[in-house]
Coordinates of C-alpha atoms in Angstrom, one line a residue:
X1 CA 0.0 0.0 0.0
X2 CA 3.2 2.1 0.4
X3 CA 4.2 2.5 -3.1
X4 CA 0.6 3.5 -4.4
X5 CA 1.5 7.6 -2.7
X6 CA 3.5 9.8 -4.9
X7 CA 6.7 9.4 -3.9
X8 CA 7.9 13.2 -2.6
X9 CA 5.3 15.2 -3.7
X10 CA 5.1 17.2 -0.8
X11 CA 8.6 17.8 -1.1
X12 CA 8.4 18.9 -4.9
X13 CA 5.1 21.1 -3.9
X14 CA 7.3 23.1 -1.4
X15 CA 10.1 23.3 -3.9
X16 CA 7.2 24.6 -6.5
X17 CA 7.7 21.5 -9.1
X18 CA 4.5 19.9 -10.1
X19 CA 4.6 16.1 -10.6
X20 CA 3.8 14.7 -14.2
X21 CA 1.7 12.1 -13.0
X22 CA -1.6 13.4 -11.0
X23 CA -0.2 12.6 -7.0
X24 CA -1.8 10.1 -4.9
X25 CA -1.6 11.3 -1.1
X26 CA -3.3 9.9 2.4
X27 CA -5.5 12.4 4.2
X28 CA -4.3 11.6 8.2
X29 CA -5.6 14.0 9.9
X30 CA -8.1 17.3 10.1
X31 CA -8.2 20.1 12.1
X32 CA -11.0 22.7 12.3
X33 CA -10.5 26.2 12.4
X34 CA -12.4 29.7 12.2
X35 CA -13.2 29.6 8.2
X36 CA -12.7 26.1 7.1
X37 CA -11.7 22.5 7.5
X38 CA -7.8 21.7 6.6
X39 CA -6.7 18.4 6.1
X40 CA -3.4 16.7 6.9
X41 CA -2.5 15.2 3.6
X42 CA 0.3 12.8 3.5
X43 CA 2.8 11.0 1.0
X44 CA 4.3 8.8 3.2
X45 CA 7.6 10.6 4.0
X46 CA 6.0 14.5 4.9
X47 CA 2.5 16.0 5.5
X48 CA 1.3 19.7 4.2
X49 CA -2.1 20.9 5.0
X50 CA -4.8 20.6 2.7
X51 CA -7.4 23.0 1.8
X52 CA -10.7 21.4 0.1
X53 CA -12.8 24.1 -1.8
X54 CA -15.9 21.7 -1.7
X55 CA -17.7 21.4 1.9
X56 CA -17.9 17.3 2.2
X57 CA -15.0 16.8 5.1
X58 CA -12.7 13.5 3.2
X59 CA -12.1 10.5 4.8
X60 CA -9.6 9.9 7.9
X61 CA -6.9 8.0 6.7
X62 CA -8.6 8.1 3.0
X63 CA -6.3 7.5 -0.2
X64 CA -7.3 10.6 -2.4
X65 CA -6.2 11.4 -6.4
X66 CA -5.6 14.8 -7.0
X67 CA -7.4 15.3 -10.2
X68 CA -7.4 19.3 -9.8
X69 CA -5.4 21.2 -7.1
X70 CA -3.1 24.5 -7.0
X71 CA -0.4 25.4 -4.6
X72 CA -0.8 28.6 -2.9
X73 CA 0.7 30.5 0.1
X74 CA -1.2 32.7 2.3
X75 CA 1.1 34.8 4.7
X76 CA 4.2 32.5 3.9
X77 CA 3.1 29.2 4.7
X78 CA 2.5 26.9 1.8
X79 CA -1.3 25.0 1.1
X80 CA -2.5 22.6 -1.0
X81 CA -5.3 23.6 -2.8
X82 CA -8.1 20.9 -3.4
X83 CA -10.8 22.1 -6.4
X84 CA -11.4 18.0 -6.9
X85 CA -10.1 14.7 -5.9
X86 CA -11.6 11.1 -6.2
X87 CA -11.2 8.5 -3.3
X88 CA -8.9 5.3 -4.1
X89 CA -8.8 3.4 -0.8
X90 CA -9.8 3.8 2.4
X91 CA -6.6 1.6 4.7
X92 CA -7.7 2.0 8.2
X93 CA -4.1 3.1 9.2
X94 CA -1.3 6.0 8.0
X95 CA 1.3 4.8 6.1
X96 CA 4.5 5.3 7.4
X97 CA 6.0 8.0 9.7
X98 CA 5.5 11.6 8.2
X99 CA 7.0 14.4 9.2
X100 CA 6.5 18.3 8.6
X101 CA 8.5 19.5 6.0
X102 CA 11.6 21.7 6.5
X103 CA 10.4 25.2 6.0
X104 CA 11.6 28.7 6.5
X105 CA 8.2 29.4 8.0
X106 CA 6.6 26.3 10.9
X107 CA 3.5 27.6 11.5
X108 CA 2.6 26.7 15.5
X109 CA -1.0 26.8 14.6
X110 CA -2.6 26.9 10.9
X111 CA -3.4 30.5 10.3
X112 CA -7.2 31.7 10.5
X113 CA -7.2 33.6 6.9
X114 CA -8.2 30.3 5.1
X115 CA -10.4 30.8 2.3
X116 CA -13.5 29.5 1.7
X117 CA -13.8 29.2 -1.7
X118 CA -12.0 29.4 -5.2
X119 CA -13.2 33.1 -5.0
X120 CA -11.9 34.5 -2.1
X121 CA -7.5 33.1 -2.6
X122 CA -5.8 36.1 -3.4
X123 CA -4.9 37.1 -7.4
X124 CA -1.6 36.6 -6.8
X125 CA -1.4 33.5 -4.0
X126 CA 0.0 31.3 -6.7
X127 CA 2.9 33.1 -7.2
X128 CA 3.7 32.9 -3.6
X129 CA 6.3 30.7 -2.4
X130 CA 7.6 30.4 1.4
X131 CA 10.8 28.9 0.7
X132 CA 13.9 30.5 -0.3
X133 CA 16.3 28.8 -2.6
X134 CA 19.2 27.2 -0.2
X135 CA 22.3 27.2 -2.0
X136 CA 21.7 29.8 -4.6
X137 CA 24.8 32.4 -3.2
X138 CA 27.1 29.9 -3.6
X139 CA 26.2 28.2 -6.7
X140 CA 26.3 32.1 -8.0
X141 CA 29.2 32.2 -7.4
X142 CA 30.5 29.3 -8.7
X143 CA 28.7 30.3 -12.0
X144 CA 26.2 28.0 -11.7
X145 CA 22.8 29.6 -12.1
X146 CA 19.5 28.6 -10.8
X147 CA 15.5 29.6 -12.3
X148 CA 14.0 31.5 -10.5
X149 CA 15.4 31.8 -7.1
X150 CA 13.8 33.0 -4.2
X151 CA 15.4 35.2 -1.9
X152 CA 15.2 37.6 1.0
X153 CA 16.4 41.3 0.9
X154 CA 18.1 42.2 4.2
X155 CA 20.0 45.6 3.5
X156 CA 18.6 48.2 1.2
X157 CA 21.3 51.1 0.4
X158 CA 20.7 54.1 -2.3
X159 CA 24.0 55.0 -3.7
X160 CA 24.7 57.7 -6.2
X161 CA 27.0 57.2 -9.5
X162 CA 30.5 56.9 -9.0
X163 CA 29.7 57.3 -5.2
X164 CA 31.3 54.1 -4.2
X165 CA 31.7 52.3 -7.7
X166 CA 33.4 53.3 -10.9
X167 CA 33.0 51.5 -14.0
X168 CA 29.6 49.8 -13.4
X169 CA 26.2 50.4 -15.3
X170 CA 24.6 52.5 -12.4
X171 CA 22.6 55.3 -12.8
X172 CA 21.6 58.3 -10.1
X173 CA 19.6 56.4 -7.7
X174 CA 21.0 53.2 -8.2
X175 CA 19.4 50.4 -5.2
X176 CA 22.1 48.2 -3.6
X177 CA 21.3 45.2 -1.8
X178 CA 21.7 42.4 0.3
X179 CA 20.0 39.4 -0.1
X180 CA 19.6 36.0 2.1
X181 CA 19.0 32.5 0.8
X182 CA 18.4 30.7 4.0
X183 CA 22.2 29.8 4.2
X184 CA 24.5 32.9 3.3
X185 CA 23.8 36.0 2.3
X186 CA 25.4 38.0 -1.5
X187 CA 25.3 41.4 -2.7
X188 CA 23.5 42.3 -5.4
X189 CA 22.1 45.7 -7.5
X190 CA 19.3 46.9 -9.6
X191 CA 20.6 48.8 -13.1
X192 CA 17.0 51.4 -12.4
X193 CA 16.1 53.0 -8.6
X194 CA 13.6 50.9 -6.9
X195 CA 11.3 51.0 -4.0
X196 CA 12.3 47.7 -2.4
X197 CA 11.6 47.4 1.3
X198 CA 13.5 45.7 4.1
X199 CA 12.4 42.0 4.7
X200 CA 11.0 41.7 1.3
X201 CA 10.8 38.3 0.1
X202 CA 11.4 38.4 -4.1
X203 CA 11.4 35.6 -6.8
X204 CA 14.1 36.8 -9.2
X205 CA 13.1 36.5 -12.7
X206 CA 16.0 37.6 -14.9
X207 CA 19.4 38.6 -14.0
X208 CA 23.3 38.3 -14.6
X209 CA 26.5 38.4 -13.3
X210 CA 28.4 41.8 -13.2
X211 CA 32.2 42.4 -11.8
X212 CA 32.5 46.0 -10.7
X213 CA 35.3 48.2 -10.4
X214 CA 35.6 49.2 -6.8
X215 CA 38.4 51.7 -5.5
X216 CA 41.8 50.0 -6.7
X217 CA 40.7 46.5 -7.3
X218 CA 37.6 44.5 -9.1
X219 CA 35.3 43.5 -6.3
X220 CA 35.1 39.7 -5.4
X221 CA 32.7 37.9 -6.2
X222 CA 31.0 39.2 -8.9
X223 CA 27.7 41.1 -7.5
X224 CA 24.1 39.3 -8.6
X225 CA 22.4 42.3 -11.4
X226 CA 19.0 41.8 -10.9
X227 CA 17.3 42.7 -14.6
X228 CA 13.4 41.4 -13.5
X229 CA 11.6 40.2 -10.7
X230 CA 8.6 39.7 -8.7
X231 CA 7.7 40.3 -4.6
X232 CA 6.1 37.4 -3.3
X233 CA 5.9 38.6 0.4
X234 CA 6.6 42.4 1.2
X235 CA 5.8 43.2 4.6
X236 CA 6.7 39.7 6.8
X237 CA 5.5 40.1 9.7
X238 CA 9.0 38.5 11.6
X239 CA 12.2 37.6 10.3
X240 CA 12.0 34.1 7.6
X241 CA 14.7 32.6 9.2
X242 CA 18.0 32.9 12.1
X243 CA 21.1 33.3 10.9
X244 CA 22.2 30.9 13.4
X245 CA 21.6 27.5 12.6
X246 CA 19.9 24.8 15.6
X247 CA 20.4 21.1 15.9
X248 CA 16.4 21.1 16.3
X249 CA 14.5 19.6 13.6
X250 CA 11.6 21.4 12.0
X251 CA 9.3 18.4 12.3
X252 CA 6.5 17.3 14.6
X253 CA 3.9 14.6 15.1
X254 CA 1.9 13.7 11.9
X255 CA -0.9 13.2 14.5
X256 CA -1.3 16.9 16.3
X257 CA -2.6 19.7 14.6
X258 CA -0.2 21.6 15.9
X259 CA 3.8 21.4 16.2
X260 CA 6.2 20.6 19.1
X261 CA 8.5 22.7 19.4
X262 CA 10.4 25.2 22.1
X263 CA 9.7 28.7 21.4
X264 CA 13.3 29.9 22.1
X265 CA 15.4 27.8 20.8
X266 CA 19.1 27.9 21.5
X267 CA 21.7 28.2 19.5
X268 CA 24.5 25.5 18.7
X269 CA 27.8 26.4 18.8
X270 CA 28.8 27.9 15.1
X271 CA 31.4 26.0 12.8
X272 CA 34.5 27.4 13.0
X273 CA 36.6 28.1 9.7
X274 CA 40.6 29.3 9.8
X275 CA 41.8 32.6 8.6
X276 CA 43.7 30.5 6.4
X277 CA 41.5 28.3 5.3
X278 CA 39.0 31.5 4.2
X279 CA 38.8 31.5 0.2
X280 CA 36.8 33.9 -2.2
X281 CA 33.2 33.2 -3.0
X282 CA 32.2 32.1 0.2
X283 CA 30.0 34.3 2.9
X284 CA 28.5 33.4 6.0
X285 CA 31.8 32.1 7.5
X286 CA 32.4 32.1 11.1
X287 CA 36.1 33.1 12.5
X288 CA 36.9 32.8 16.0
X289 CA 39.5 35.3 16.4
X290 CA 41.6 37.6 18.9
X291 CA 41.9 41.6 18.0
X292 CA 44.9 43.0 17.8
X293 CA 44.1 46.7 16.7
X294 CA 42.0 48.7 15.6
X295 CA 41.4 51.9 13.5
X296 CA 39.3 54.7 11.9
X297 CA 40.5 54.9 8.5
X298 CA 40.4 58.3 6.5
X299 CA 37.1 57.4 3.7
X300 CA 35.1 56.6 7.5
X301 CA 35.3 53.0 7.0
X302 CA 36.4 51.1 9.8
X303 CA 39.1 48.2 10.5
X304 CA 40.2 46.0 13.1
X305 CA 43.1 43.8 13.0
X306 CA 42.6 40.2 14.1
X307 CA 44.6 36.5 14.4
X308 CA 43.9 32.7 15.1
X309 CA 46.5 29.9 15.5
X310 CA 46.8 30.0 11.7
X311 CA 47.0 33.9 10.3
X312 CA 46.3 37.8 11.0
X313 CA 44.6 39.5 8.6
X314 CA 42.7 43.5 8.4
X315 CA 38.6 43.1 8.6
X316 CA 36.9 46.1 7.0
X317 CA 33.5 47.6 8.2
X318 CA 31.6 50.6 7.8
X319 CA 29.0 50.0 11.1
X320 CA 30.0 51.8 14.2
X321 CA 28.5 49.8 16.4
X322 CA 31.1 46.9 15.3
X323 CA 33.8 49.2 16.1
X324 CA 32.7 49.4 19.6
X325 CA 32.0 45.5 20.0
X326 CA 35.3 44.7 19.0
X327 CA 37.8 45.4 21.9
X328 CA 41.5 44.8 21.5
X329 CA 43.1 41.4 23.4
X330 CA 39.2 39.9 23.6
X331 CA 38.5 37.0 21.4
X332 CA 35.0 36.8 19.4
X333 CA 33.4 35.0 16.7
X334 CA 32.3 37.3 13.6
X335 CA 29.4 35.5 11.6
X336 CA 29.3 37.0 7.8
X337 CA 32.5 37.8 6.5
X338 CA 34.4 37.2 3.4
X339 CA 37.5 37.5 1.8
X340 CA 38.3 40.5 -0.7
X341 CA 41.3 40.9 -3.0
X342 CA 43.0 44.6 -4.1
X343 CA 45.2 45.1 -7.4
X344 CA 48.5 43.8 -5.9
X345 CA 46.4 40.6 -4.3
X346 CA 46.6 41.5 -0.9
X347 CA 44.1 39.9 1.0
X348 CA 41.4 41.0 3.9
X349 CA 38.0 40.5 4.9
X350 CA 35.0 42.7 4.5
X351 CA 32.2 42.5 7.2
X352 CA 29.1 43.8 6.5
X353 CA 26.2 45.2 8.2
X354 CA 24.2 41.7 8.7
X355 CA 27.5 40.1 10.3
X356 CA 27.3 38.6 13.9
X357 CA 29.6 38.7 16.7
X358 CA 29.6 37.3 20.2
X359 CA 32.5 36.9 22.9
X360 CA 34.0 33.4 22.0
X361 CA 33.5 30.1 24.6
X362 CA 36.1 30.1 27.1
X363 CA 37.5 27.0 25.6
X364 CA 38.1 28.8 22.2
X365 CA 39.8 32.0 23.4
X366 CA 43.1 32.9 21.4
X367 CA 46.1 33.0 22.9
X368 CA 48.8 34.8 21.9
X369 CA 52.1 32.6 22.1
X370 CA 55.8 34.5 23.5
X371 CA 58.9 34.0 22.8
X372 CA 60.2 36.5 24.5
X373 CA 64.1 39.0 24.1
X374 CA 65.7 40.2 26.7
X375 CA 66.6 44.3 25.9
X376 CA 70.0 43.5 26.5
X377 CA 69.8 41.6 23.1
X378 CA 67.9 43.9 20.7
X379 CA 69.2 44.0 17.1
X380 CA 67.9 47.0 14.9
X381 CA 65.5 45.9 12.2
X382 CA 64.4 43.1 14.6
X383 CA 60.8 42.0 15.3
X384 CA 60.6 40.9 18.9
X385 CA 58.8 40.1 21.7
X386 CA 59.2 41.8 24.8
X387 CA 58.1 41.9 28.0
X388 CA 58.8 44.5 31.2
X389 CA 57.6 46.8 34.2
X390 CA 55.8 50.4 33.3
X391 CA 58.4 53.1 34.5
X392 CA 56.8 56.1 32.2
X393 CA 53.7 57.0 30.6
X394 CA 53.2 59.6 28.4
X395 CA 50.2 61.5 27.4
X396 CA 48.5 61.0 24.0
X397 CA 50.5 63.8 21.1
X398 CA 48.5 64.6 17.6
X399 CA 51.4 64.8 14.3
X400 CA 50.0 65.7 11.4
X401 CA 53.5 66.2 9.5
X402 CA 53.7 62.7 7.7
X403 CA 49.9 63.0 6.1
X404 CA 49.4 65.1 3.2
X405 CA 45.3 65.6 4.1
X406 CA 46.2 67.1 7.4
X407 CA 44.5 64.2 9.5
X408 CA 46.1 63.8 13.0
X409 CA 47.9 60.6 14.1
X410 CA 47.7 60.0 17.8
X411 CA 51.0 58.8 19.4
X412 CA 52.1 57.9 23.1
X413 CA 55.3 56.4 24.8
X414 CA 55.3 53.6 27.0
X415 CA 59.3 53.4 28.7
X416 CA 59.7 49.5 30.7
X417 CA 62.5 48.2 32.2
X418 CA 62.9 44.6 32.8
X419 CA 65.8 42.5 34.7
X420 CA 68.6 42.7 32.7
X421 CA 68.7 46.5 33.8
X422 CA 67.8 48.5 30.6
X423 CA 65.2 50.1 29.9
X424 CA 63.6 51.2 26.3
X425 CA 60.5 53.1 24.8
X426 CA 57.7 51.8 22.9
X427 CA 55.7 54.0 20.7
X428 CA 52.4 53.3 20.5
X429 CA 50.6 54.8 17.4
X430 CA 46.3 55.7 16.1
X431 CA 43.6 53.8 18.4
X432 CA 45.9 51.9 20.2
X433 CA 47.5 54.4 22.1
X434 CA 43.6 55.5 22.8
X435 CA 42.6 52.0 23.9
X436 CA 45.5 50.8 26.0
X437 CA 44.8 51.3 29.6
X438 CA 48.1 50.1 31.8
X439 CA 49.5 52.2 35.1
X440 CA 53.0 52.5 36.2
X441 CA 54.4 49.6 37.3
X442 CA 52.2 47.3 35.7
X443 CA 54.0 44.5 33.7
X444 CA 53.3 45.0 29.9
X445 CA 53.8 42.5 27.1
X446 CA 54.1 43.2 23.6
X447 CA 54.7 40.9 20.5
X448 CA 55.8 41.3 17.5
X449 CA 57.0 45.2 17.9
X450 CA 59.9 46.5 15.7
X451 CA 62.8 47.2 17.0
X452 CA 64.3 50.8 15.0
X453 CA 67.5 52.8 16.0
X454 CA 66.9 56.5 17.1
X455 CA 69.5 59.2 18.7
X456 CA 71.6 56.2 19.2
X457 CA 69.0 54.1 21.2
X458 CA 66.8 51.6 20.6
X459 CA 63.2 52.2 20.2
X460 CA 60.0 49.9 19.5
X461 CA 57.4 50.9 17.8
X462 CA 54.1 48.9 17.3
X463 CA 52.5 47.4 14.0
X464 CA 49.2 46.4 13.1
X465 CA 50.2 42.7 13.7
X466 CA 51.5 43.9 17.4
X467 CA 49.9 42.3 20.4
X468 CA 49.4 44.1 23.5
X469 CA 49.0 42.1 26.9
X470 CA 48.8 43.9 30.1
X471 CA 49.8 41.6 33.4
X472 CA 50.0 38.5 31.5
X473 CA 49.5 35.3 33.8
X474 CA 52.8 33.8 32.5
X475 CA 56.1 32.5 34.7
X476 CA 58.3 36.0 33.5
X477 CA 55.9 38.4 35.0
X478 CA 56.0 36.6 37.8
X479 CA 59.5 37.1 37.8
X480 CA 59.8 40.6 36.9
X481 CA 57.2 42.0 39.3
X482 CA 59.4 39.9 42.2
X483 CA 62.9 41.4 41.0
X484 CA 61.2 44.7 40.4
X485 CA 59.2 45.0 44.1
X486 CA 62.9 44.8 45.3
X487 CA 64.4 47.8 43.7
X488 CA 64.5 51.5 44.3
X489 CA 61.2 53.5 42.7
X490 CA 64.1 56.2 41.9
X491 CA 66.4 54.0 40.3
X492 CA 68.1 55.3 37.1
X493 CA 67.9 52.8 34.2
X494 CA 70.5 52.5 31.4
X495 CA 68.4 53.0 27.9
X496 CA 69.4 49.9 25.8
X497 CA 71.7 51.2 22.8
X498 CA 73.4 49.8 19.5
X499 CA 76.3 47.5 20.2
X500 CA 75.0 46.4 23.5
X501 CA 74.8 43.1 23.0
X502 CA 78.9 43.1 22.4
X503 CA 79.2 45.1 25.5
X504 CA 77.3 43.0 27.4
X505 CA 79.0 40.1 26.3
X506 CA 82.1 41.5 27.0
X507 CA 81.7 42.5 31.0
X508 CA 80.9 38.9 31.6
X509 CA 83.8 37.6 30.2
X510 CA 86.0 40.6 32.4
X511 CA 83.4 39.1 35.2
X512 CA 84.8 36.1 34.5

């Protein structure tokens, strides 16, 4: 009796393909509500509710031929339909096991707004469909291009021509957008202005690749031109779907009307991909990373520098509020990023306004790894680690001499001493000399500083790939804070100069 259903039709119905042969389903259940009956109809793997235009109620557990029937959606959940079906058998049991299928939108109950009659569906119900089309970003970008897709706009922005691109075919009032398929999100654009709203769920009826010329570089990947389309549902009353994937399945008992399911579900910790590991034409990655830096760059974009055990690399942002999530020497994972490529193939990331980030799980926090030089052994051009106790802070000084537009670059000094005897200044430079907060005689770390000669001392000087790490639980500032607690506030130090390492070595061997 099992092979007499339609194999998948309820899945082809939600994926809007219509069977050749006329489907066969079970009727297993039927719920009242305030307009009309719907019935549970079944193929034996999922179940969809039923709408039946003619006022006889079919039979529980019935075998019914769909002779006539149309799939329509009625404020985004997906109906079958009935105008006229014929009876086959009448089993006394369900067949099989079906569950609800996977859905953007799982109604909790069936909504009221059924219709009675052919009459009363909307004009344009048919054209409806609740499901986006999973996969189509990244089968776009492999140049692999579905019919028809369905997809959800979730950033609307109104640029002006040669605004922010040069070299594409956009007018004044050209729409840029961002738009969702249930698994990552791409950018895409409309060659004529466009009233598009937020949330707007659209069937896209024509369109083509375009690569445009952004800045310096050809923007990667291409961006989705959207020539025709259709809006299927324009004001949705919540968001289609989380970004945030569950391990909870969509499904419930084929014998409730109504479905199972916790109304705040929790999240599952999010896959983890490497910096390195990061290529182009992807989106929707998740990073678990530690910031190094970060900075206010002169266009009034934004950037942070960040690493993992495997690479650093720049992330680039325009939303303010990410600028003040993201706080140097914490680790977070950033949802929605992708990797971008300028003229002379340096890489980054770009982050836009739909990313996600939260403070990483204690178990994935990012440590940053020491190897640390003593300041008797600096070496000019050298990129070091070092590590010592705060004698001298300065106060933050604005130069404007090395930029040509006049902005102001922030500067401060930071002078540590460590046991060896010397001491030596670090020059911190931008938003990290505004971010660090450290007091005198606090031990202060700092990787991957370069080491530079000036007025015949040694000087470091931070990069964007510097790490900053104040009081670090390690074995050497135990160390120096014991050797330091023993000393004389007012102690003189000995500012580490070229050739020291040779003078060093050469009072021990006198010591000797």
């Amino acid at each position: 009796m099992t092979n007499a259903l339609t194999k998948d039709y309820i899945l082809s119905i939600f994926n809007n393909h219509r069977p050749v042969n006329v489907p066969i389903v079970q009727v297993i259940d039927y719920i009242t509500t305030e307009n009309t009956p719907l019935h549970v109809l079944s193929d034996g793997k999922y179940f969809i509710y039923g709408v039946q235009i003619e006022a006889s109620a079919l039979v529980a557990n019935g075998i019914y031929c769909l002779d006539n029937y149309e799939r329509i959606a009625i404020d985004g959940y997906v109906f079958v339909l009935i105008n006229k079906c014929t009876l086959v058998a009448s089993p006394m049991q369900k067949i099989g096991d079906p569950l609800y299928i996977d859905t953007d939108v799982v109604p909790e109950t069936p909504p009221a707004n059924i219709p009675k009659t052919i009459a009363e569906v909307p004009s344009d119900a048919k054209l409806v469909d609740a499901t986006l089309t999973k996969g189509f970003a990244e089968d776009f970008a492999n140049c692999v291009y579905n019919h028809n897709p369905v997809m959800r706009v979730e950033s609307v922005h109104q640029h002006e021509f040669g605004e922010r691109y040069k070299g594409g075919p956009c007018t004044y009032g050209s729409t840029f957008l961002t738009l969702f398929d249930g698994i990552q999100t791409m950018e895409a654009m409309f060659m004529d202005p466009t009233d598009i709203k937020l949330d707007t769920i659209i069937e896209i009826l024509e369109y083509s690749a375009y690569t445009l010329w952004k800045g310096n570089r050809y923007d990667v990947p291409p961006i989705l031109m959207i020539k025709k389309y259709i809006v299927l549902k324009a004001e949705p009353k919540e968001e289609v779907t989380k970004h945030v994937k569950t391990d909870l399945p969509l499904v419930c008992d084929s014998t409730t009307s109504t479905l199972d399911l916790p109304k705040e579900p929790t999240p599952s910790k999010p896959v983890i991909t490497n910096i390195a590991d990061v290529v182009p034409y992807r989106s929707r990655l998740t990073i678990c990373v530690r910031v190094l830096s970060r900075a206010i760059l002169a266009d009034g974009t934004h950037s942070v520098m960040v690493f993992d055990a495997t690479a650093s690399i720049r992330i680039t942002f325009t939303k303010r509020a990410f600028f003040d999530k993201l706080v140097p020497g914490q680790s977070y994972y950033i949802t929605g990023i992708r990797l971008i490529l300028n003229r002379y193939r340096v890489q980054s990331l770009s982050m836009g306004n739909t990313a996600w980030i939260e403070p990483c799980a204690p178990e994935d926090y990012v440590q940053t790894i020491f190897d640390f030089t003593p300041l008797d052994r600096l070496n000019s051009g050298d990129e070091v680690d070092v590590i010592g106790v705060v004698i001298g802070i300065s106060e933050h000084t604005g130069s404007t001499g090395s930029y040509k537009n006049g902005h102001t670059t922030i500067r401060r000094t930071i002078t540590l001493v460590d046991d060896t005897g010397y001491s030596v200044i670090v020059m911190l430079w931008g938003q990290r000399a505004i971010d660090l907060d450290v007091s005198i005689h606090d031990i202060i770390a700092f990787s991957r500083v370069k080491c530079n000669e000036i007025f015949d001392v040694y000087v470091l000087g931070t990069v964007d790939t510097s790490d900053t790490v104040v009081n670090p639980d390690c074995n050497q500032a135990t160390h120096l804070q014991n050797w330091f607690n023993g000393r004389d506030p007012n102690t003189c130090w000995v500012p580490a100069f070229p050739g020291i390492t040779a003078y060093v070595t050469n009072k021990t061997c006198l010591n000797k």
